[in-house]
XYZ file of C-alpha atoms in Angstrom:
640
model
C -3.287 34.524 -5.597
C -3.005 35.330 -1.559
C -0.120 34.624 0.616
C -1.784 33.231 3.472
C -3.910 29.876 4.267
C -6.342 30.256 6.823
C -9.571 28.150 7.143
C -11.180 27.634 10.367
C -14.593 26.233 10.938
C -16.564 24.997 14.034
C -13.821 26.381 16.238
C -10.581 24.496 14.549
C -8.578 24.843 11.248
C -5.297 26.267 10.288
C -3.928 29.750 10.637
C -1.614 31.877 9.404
C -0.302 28.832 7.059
C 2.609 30.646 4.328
C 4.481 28.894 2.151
C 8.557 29.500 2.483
C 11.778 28.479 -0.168
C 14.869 27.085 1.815
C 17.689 26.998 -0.587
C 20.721 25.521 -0.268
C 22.913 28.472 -0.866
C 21.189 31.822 0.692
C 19.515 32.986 -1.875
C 16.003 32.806 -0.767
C 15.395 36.014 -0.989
C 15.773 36.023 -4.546
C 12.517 33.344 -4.852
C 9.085 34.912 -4.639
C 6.687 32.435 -3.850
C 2.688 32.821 -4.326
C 0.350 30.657 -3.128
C -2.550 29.258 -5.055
C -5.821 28.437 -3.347
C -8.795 27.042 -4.741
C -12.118 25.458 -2.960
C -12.382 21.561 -3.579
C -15.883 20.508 -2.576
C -16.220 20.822 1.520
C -12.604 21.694 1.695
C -9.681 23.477 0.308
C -6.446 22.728 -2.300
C -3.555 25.391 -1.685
C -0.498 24.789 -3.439
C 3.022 26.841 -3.480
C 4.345 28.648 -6.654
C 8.049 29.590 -7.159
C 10.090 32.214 -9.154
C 13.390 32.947 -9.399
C 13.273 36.901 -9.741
C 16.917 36.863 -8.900
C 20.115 36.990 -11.513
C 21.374 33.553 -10.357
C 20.440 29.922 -10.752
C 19.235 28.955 -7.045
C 18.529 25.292 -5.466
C 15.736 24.445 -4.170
C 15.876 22.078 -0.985
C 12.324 22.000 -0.237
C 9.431 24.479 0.423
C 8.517 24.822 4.188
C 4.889 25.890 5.001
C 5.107 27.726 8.767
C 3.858 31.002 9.901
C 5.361 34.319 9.174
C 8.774 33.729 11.261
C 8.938 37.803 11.568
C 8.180 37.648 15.347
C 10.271 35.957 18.048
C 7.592 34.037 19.125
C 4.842 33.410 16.611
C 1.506 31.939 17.328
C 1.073 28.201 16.709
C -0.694 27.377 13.356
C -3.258 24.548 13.951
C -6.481 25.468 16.145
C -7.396 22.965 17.950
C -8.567 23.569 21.630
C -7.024 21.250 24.775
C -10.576 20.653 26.099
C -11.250 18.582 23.048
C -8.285 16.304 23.790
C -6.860 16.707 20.000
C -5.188 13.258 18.826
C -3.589 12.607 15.511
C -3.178 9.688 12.833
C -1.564 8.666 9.934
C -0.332 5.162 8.653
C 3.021 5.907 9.691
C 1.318 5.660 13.279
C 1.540 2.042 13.759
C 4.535 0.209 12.019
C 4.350 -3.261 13.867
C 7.729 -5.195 13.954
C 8.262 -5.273 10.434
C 10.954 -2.861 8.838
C 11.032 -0.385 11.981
C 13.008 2.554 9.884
C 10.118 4.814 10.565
C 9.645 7.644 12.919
C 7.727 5.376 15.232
C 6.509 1.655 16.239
C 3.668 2.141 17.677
C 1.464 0.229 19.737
C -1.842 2.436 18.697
C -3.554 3.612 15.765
C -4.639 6.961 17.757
C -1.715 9.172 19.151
C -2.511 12.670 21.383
C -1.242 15.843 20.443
C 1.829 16.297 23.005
C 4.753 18.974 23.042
C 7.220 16.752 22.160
C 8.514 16.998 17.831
C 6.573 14.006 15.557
C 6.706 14.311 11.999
C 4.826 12.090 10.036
C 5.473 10.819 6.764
C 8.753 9.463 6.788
C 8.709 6.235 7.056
C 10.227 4.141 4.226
C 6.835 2.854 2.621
C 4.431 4.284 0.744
C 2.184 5.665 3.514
C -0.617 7.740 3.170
C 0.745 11.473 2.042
C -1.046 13.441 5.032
C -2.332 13.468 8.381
C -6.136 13.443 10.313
C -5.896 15.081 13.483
C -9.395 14.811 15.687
C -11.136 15.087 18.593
C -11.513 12.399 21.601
C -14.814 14.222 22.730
C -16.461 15.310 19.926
C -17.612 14.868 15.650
C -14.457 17.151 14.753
C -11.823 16.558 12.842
C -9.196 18.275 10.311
C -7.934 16.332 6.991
C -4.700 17.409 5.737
C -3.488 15.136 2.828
C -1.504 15.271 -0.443
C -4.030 16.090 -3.610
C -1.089 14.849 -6.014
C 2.044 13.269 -6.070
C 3.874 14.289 -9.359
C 7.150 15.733 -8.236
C 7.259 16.394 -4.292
C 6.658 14.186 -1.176
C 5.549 15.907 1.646
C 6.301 15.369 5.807
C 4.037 16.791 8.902
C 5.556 17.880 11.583
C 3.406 19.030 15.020
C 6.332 20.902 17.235
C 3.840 21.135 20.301
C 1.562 24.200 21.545
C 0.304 26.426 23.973
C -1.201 23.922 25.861
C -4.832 25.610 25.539
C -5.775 25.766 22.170
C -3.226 26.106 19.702
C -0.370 23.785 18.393
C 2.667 24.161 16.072
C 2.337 22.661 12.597
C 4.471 22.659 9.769
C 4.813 20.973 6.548
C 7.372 20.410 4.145
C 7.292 19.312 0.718
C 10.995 18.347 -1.083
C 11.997 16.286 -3.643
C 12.610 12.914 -2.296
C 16.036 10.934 -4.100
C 17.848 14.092 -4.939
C 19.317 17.128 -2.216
C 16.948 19.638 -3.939
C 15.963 21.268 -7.865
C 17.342 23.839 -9.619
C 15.423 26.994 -10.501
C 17.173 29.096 -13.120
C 16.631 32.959 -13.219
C 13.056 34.062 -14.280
C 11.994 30.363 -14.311
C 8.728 29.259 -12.547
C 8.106 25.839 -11.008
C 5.000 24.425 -8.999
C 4.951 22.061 -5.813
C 2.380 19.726 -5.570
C -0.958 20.354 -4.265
C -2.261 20.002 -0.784
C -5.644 19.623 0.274
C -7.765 20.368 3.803
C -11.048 19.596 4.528
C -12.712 20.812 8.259
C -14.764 17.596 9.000
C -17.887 16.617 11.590
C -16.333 13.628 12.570
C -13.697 11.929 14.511
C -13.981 8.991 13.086
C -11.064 9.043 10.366
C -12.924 6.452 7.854
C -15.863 9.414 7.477
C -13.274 12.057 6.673
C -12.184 11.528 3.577
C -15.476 12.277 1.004
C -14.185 15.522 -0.591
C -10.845 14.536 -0.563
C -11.934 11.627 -3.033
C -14.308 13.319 -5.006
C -11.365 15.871 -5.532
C -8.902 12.586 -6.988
C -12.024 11.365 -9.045
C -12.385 14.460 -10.664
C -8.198 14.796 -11.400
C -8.364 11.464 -12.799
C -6.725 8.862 -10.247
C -9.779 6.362 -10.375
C -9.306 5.834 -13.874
C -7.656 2.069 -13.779
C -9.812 1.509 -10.788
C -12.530 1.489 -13.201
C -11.472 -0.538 -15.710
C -9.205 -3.153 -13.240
C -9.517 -6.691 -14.697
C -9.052 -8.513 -11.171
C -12.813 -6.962 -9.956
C -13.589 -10.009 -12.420
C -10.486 -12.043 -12.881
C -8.717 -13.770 -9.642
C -5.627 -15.222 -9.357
C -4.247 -18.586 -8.416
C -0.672 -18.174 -7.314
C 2.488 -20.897 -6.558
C 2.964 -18.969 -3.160
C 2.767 -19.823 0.281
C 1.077 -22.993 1.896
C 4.050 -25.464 1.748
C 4.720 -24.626 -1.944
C 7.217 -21.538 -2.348
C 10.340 -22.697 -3.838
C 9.408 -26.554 -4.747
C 7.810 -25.454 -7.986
C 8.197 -26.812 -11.160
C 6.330 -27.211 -14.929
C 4.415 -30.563 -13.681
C 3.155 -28.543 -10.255
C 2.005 -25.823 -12.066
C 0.383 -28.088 -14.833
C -1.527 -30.133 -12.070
C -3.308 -27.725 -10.859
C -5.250 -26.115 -13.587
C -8.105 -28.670 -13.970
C -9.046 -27.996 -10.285
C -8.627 -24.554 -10.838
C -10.703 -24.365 -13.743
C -13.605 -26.583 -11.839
C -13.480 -25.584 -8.762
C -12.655 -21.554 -9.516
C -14.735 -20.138 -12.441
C -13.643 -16.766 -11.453
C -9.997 -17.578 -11.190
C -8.322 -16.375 -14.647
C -4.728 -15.818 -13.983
C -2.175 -18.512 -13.466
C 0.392 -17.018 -11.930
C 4.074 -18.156 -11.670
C 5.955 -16.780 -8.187
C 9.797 -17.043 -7.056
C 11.082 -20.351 -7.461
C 11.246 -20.324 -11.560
C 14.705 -18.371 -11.779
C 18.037 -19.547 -12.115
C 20.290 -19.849 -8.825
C 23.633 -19.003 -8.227
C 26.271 -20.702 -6.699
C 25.916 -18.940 -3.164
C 22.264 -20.350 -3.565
C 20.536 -16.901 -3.812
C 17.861 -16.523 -6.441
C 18.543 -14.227 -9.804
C 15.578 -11.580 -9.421
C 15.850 -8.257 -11.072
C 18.656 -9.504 -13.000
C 16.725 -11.930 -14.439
C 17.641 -11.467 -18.347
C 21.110 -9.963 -18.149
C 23.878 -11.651 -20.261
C 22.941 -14.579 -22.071
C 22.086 -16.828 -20.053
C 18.602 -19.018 -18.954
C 16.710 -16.756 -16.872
C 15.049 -20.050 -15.765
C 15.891 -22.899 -13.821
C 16.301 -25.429 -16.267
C 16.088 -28.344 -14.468
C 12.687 -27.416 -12.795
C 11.694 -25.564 -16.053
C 13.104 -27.386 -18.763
C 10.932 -26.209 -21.915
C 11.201 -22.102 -20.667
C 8.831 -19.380 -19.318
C 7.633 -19.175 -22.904
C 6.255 -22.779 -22.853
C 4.695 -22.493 -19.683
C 2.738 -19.185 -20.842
C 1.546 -20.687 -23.963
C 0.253 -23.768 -22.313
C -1.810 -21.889 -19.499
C -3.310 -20.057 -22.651
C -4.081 -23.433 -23.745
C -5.933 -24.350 -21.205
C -7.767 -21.048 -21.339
C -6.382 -19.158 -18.473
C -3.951 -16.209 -18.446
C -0.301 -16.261 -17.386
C 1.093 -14.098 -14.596
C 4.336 -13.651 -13.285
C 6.656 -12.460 -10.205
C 9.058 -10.490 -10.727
C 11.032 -8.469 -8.328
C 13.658 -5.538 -8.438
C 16.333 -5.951 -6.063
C 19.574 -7.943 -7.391
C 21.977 -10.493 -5.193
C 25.265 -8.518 -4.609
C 26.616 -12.321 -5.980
C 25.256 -11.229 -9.844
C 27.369 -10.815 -12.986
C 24.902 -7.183 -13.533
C 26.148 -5.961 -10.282
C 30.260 -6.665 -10.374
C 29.690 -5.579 -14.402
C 27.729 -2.333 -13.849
C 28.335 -0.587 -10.202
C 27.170 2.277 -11.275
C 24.185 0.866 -11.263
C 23.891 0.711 -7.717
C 21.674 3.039 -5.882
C 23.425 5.513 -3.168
C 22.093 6.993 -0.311
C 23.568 11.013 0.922
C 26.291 9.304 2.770
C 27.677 7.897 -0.049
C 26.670 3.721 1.357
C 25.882 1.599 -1.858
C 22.102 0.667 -0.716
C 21.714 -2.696 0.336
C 18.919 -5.131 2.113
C 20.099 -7.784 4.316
C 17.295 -9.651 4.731
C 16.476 -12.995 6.888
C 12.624 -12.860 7.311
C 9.731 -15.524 6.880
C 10.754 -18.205 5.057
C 14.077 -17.341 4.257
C 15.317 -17.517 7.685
C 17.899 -19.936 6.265
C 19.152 -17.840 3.491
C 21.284 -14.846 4.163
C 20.451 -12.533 1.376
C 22.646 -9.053 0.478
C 20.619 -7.576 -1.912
C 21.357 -4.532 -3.696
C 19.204 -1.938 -5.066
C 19.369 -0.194 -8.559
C 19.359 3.584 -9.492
C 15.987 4.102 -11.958
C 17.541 7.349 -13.530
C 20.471 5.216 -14.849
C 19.830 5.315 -18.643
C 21.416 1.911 -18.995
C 19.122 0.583 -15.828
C 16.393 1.933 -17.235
C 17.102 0.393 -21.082
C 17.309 -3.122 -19.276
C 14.174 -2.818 -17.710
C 12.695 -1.792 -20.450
C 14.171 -5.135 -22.194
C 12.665 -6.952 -19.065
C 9.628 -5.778 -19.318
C 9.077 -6.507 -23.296
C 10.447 -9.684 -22.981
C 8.245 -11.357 -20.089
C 4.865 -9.750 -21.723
C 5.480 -9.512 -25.407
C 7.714 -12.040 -25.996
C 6.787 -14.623 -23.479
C 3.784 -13.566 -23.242
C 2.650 -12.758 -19.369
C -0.183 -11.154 -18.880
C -0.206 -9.754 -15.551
C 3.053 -9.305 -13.029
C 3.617 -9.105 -9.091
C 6.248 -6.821 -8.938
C 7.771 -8.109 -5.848
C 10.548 -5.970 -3.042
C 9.868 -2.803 -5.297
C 9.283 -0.290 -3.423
C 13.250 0.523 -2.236
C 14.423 2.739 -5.243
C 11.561 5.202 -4.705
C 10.204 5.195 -1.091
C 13.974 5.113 1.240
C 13.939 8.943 1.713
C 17.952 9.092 1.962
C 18.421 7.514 -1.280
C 20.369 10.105 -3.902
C 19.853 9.401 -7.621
C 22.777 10.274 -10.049
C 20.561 12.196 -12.485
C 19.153 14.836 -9.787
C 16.556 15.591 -12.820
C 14.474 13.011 -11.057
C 12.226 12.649 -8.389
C 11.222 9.875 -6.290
C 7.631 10.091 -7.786
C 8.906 10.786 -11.003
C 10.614 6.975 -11.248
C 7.966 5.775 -9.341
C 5.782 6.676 -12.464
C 8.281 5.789 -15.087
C 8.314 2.009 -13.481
C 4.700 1.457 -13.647
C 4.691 2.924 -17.022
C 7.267 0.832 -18.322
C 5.766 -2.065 -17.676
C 2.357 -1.179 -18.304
C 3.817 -0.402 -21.961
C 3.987 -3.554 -22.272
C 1.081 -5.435 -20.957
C -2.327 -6.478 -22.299
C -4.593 -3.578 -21.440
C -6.754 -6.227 -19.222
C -3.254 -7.511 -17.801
C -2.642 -6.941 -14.034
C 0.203 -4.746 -12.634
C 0.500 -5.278 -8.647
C 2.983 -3.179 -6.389
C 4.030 -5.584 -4.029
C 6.820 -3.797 -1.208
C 7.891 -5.261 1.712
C 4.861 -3.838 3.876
C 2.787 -1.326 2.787
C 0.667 1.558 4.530
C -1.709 2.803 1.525
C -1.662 5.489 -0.383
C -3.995 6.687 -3.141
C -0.900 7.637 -5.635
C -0.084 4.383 -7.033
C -0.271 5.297 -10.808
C -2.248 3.308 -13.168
C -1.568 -0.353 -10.392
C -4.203 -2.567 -10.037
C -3.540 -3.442 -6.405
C -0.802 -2.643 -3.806
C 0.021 -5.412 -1.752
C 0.248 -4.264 2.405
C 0.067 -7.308 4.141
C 2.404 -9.968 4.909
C 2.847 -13.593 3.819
C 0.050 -15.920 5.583
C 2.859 -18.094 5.120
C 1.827 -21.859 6.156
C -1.025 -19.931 8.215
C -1.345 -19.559 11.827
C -3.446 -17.026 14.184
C -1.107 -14.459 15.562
C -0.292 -14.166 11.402
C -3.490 -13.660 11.166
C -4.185 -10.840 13.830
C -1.106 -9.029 12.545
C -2.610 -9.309 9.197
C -5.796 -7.742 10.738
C -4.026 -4.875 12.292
C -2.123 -3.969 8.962
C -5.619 -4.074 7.275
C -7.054 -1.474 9.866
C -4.268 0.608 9.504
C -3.654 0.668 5.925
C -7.602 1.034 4.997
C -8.441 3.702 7.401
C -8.029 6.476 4.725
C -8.926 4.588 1.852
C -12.253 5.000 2.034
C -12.061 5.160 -1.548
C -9.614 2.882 -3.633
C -7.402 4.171 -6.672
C -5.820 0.597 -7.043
C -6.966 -2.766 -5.233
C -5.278 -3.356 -1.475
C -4.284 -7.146 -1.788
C -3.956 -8.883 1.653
C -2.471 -11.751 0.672
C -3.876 -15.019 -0.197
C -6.134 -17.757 0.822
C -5.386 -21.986 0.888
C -5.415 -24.483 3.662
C -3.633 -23.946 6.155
C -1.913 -26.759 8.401
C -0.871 -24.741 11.430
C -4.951 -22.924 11.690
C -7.842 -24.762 13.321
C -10.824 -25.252 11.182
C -12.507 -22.446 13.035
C -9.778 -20.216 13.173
C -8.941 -20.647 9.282
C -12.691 -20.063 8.463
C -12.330 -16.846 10.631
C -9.169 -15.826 8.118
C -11.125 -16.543 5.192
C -14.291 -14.064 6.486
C -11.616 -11.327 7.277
C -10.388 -11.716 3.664
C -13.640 -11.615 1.919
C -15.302 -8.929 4.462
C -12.462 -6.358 3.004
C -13.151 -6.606 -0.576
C -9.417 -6.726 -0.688
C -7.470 -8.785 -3.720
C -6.082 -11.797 -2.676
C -4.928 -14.626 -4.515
C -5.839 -18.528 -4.081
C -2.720 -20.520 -3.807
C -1.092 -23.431 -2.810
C -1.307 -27.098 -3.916
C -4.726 -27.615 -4.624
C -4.529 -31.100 -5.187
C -3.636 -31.938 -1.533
C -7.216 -30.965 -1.193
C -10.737 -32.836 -0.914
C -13.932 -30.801 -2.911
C -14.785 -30.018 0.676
C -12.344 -27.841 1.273
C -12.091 -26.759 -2.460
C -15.325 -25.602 -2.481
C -15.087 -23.300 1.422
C -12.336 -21.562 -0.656
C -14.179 -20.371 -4.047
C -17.100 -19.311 -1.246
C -14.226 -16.814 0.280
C -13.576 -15.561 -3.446
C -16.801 -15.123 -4.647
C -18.309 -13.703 -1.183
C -15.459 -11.053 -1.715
C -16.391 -7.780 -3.878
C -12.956 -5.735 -5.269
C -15.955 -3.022 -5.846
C -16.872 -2.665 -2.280
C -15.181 -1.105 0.586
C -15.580 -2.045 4.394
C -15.390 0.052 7.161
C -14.258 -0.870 11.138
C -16.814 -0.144 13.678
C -14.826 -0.420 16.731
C -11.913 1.003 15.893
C -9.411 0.526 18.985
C -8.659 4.041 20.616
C -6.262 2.846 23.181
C -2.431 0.800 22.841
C -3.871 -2.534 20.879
C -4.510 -5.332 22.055
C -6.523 -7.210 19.958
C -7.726 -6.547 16.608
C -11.062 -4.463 16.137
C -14.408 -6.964 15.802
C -16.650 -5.534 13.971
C -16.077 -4.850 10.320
C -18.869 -3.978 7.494
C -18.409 -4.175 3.863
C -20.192 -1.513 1.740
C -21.197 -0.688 -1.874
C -22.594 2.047 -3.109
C -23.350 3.350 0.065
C -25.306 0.092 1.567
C -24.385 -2.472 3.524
C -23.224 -5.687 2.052
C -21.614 -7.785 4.758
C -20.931 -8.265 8.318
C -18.495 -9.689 10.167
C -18.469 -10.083 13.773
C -14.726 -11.371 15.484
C -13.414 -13.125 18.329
C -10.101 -12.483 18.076
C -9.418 -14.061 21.594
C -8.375 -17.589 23.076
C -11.648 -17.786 24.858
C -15.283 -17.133 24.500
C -16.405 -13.922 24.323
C -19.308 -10.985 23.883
C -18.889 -9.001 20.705
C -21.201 -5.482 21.657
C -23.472 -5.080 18.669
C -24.863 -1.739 19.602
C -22.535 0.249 17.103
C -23.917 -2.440 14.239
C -27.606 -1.624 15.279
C -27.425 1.901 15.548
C -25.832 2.077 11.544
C -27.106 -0.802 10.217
C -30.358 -2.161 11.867
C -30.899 -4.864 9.183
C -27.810 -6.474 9.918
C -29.104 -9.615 11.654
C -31.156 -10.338 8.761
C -27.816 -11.436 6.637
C -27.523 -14.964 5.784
C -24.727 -16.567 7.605
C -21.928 -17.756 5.839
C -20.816 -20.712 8.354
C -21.704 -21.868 10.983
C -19.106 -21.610 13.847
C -21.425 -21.941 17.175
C -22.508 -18.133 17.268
C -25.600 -17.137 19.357
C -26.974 -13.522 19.385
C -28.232 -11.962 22.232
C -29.761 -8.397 22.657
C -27.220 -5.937 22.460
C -24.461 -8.719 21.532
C -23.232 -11.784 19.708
C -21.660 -14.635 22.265
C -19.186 -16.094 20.120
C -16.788 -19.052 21.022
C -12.995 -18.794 20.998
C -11.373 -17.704 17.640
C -14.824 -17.823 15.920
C -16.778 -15.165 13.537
C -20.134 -14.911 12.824
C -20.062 -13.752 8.639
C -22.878 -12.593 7.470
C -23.173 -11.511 3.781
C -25.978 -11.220 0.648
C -24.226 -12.457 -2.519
C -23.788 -9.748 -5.320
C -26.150 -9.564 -8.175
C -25.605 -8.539 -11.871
């Protein structure tokens, strides 16, 4: 054991790094903490131990890692030299418009080390644990990222610099939904691990080798490798016109299409619309199956959930379902059980008051549960066994679920439990109780990627296409840049949302969508009414699906250093190492030159890719002239 990180190599690292025990009651001095280091491939793990050597119980509010605070002024921790204009970015970075709760909005992926105070990792989403700071003016760059999430979350904080060469960093990891743990005397606990990895490259998407190999090796690619959706796709009631105006006889119509249009579409899956309605007109949701009443609406579902499942089996297809967590404030389970109802450290019942998308018309106060309720926990339990035993779903969209464990000012009434901890205990729950080849998807509000999803099969980041239109569309691109650019590597599927035809999207600009879809390998669902649709149109949609590969990864070429204006334009999609796709984009209302340099220097054989489409492309040296809107796709179709 040492008591002291330092790595430096080619001129930056961190210094002087010590893990520190804040209490809540003065006793620190009583806690002895060690600190574990071990090598991890190119980089390092280090990870904080804690004792109580005192003769009192003592809480622990988080551990801080700083440098010794002995002298008045110590030296900065993170070496990093002004001349190589240092930057920094996580997913927290840019937030777009959506749920601003964060420590930023930003209007750039890339931010420069100042001397104001940023902390990263706050934001209420599941963002990727750590940090990549680089440089603007050379291959250099420093990884600092969370190797586990079991217990602890952890925050980055940079607190400025010299102004030459050195910058304040700190970290802290607590335990997120409770004010801190208690260590009892002579008792010995363990944060979670950290990793760092020095790096010759600025280029965040190149950073991140060791850091995977590391989560290989401790087992978080596990599901990844068995995930039924690299093979099995979903069709999904969603979006496109449908959402709410579902019923048996919709649902029913389209599975002939589906089955000859979509040979690798295996899941049928059933979204909101299916669920009794109260009298205020809100939707029952999480309290789907409490008291005894239909969970169903019975007019639009007449024979049951049951029925429905067992016919899609029928028809040999699989049944999915969505399901979501929060609960209308009008519900019998919330005036029955308020202790139920998740607090945050002022004391506020937690609540959502949402008007977004498609329920612009709906006023919605939706309240969110406490997971380390025993009772809460029972009933969700008794969800869970009877959608997929007893009705017999197969996979679930687990819609609006990431509240309970990702609002860092949430306080659980059993303080035994961590955020993480109920995080796990969800997915595990349900996962009890689906087929082994079933589907579990994490579906929040908007997600930022992270590699700690427990055994998922996707995490959903993006937002609804909706009815489909362009600027949805460029958002969608931006979220996909930011939420991919340290997943080099995927422990669970990112799902981007879905694919149908859309009314409000020019035939060129909806072909464009489609190529960003497929060039990302990312899950996304086919949905809408599919009879509405000639074979034409039926058959541009399977050649999105199949073009797509869950097994691949892409990376951005072009990423956009500056405050964003348009999405990046050049995107590749990999596997095993080679390329697999191109895809070349003109995000812009007018024609435009798309600089192909960066794809000939990395991938010379990139013009010899079949196009897709054609949407009036013409290469050039040096560049691809491409009309407004337009894409030039270029892909080779996977092989057994």
């Amino acid at each position: 054991m040492r008591n002291v990180l330092t790595f430096i190599k080619n001129g930056v690292g961190i210094d002087a790094l010590r893990p520190y025990a804040v209490t809540s009651d003065g006793h620190s001095q009583d806690v002895s903490v060690d600190l574990v280091i071990r090598k991890a491939f190119t980089g390092f793990t280090f990870k904080a131990m804690l004792r109580n050597t005192g003769k009192k119980s003592v809480k622990i509010r988080s551990v801080r890692w700083i440098r010794d605070p002995s002298p008045l002024w110590p030296p900065p921790t993170l070496v990093f030299a002004n001349r190589l204009e240092p930057f920094y970015y996580s997913s927290e970075g840019y937030r777009g418009e959506i749920f601003p709760l964060g420590t930023m909005v930003g209007e750039q992926l890339f931010h420069p080390l100042t001397n104001q105070d940023v902390t990263v990792g706050l934001h209420e989403d599941w963002v990727v644990p750590g940090v990549f700071i680089g440089s603007a003016k050379e291959s250099l760059g420093i990884l600092l990222m969370a190797a586990e999430h079991k217990k602890t979350s952890a925050k980055f904080r940079f607190r400025g610099g010299n102004g030459v060469d050195r910058w304040n960093l700190e970290i802290e990891q607590y335990p997120q939904g409770q004010d801190g743990f208690v260590l009892l005397p002579g008792q010995t606990a363990g944060m979670d691990t950290l990793f760092v990895d020095i790096v010759k490259t600025n280029d965040p998407q190149l950073s991140t080798g060791s850091y995977y190999k590391l989560l290989r090796k401790t087992g978080h690619f596990k599901r990844m490798d068995t995930n039924p959706l690299h093979d099995q796709r979903i069709w999904q009631t969603w979006n496109y016109g449908t959402y709410f105006a579902i019923d048996e006889g919709f649902v029913q119509k389209q599975i002939p299409l589906i089955k000859k249009f979509f040979p690798s579409v295996k899941f049928i899956q059933i979204d909101s619309g299916y669920e009794r309605i109260y009298p205020t007109g809100q939707l029952a949701q999480g309290d789907l199956l409490y008291k005894n009443v239909p969970p169903h609406n019975t007019k639009k579902f007449p024979h049951g959930m049951k029925w429905l499942a067992d016919r899609i089996r029928e028809q040999g297809l699989r049944p999915s379902i969505w399901l979501a967590l929060w609960v209308s404030e009008s519900s019998k389970l919330v005036k029955e059980h308020p202790e139920w109802i998740l607090f945050d450290d002022a004391g506020r019942q937690m609540k959502v008051m949402s008007k977004c998308g498609v329920f612009n018309d709906i006023p919605r106060n939706l309240v969110i549960l406490d997971p380390t309720v025993p009772a809460y926990r029972a009933y969700i339990e008794k969800l869970a066994k009877t959608v997929f035993q007893d009705w017999g779903y197969e996979g679930v969209k687990l819609d609006f679920s990431s509240f309970p464990f990702n609002i860092r000012t949430a306080r659980y009434r059993h303080p035994e439990f961590t955020a993480a901890e109920c995080r796990d205990w969800c997915v595990h729950t349900f996962r009890k109780y689906l087929p082994e080849d079933g589907f579990f998807g994490w579906c929040s509000a908007v997600g930022a990627g992270t590699p700690f999803y427990g055994p998922a099969d996707y995490f959903r980041y993006a937002e609804d296409i909706g009815d489909g239109n362009w600027d949805l569309a460029k958002r969608i691109a931006f979220w996909t840049t930011n939420t991919n650019m340290l997943l080099s590597e995927r422990t669970a599927i990112p799902h981007i949302d879905s694919i149908g035809w859309a009314k409000d999207f020019s035939e060129t600009q909806w072909l464009t969508y489609l190529s960003l879809c497929a060039v990302t390998g990312n899950e996304f669902e086919v949905s809408g009414d599919l009879t509405k649709l000639d074979d034409e149109k039926l058959r541009i949609l399977n050649t999105a699906l199949e073009l797509s590969d869950t097994r691949a990864t892409f990376r951005i070429l072009d990423i956009p250093r500056g405050v964003l204006g348009l999405p990046p334009s050049l995107w590749v999609s990999m596997m095993k190492g080679r390329l697999r796709a191109a895809l070349l984009v003109n995000w812009s209302d007018s024609s435009s030159k798309i600089d192909t340099k960066p794809l000939d220097r990395e991938f010379p054989d990139w013009n010899k890719l079949t196009p897709v489409w054609d949407l009036g492309g013409k290469m050039g040296k040096g560049f691809v002239k491409l009309p407004p809107f337009a894409s030039l796709f270029l892909t080779i179709r996977r092989t057994a």
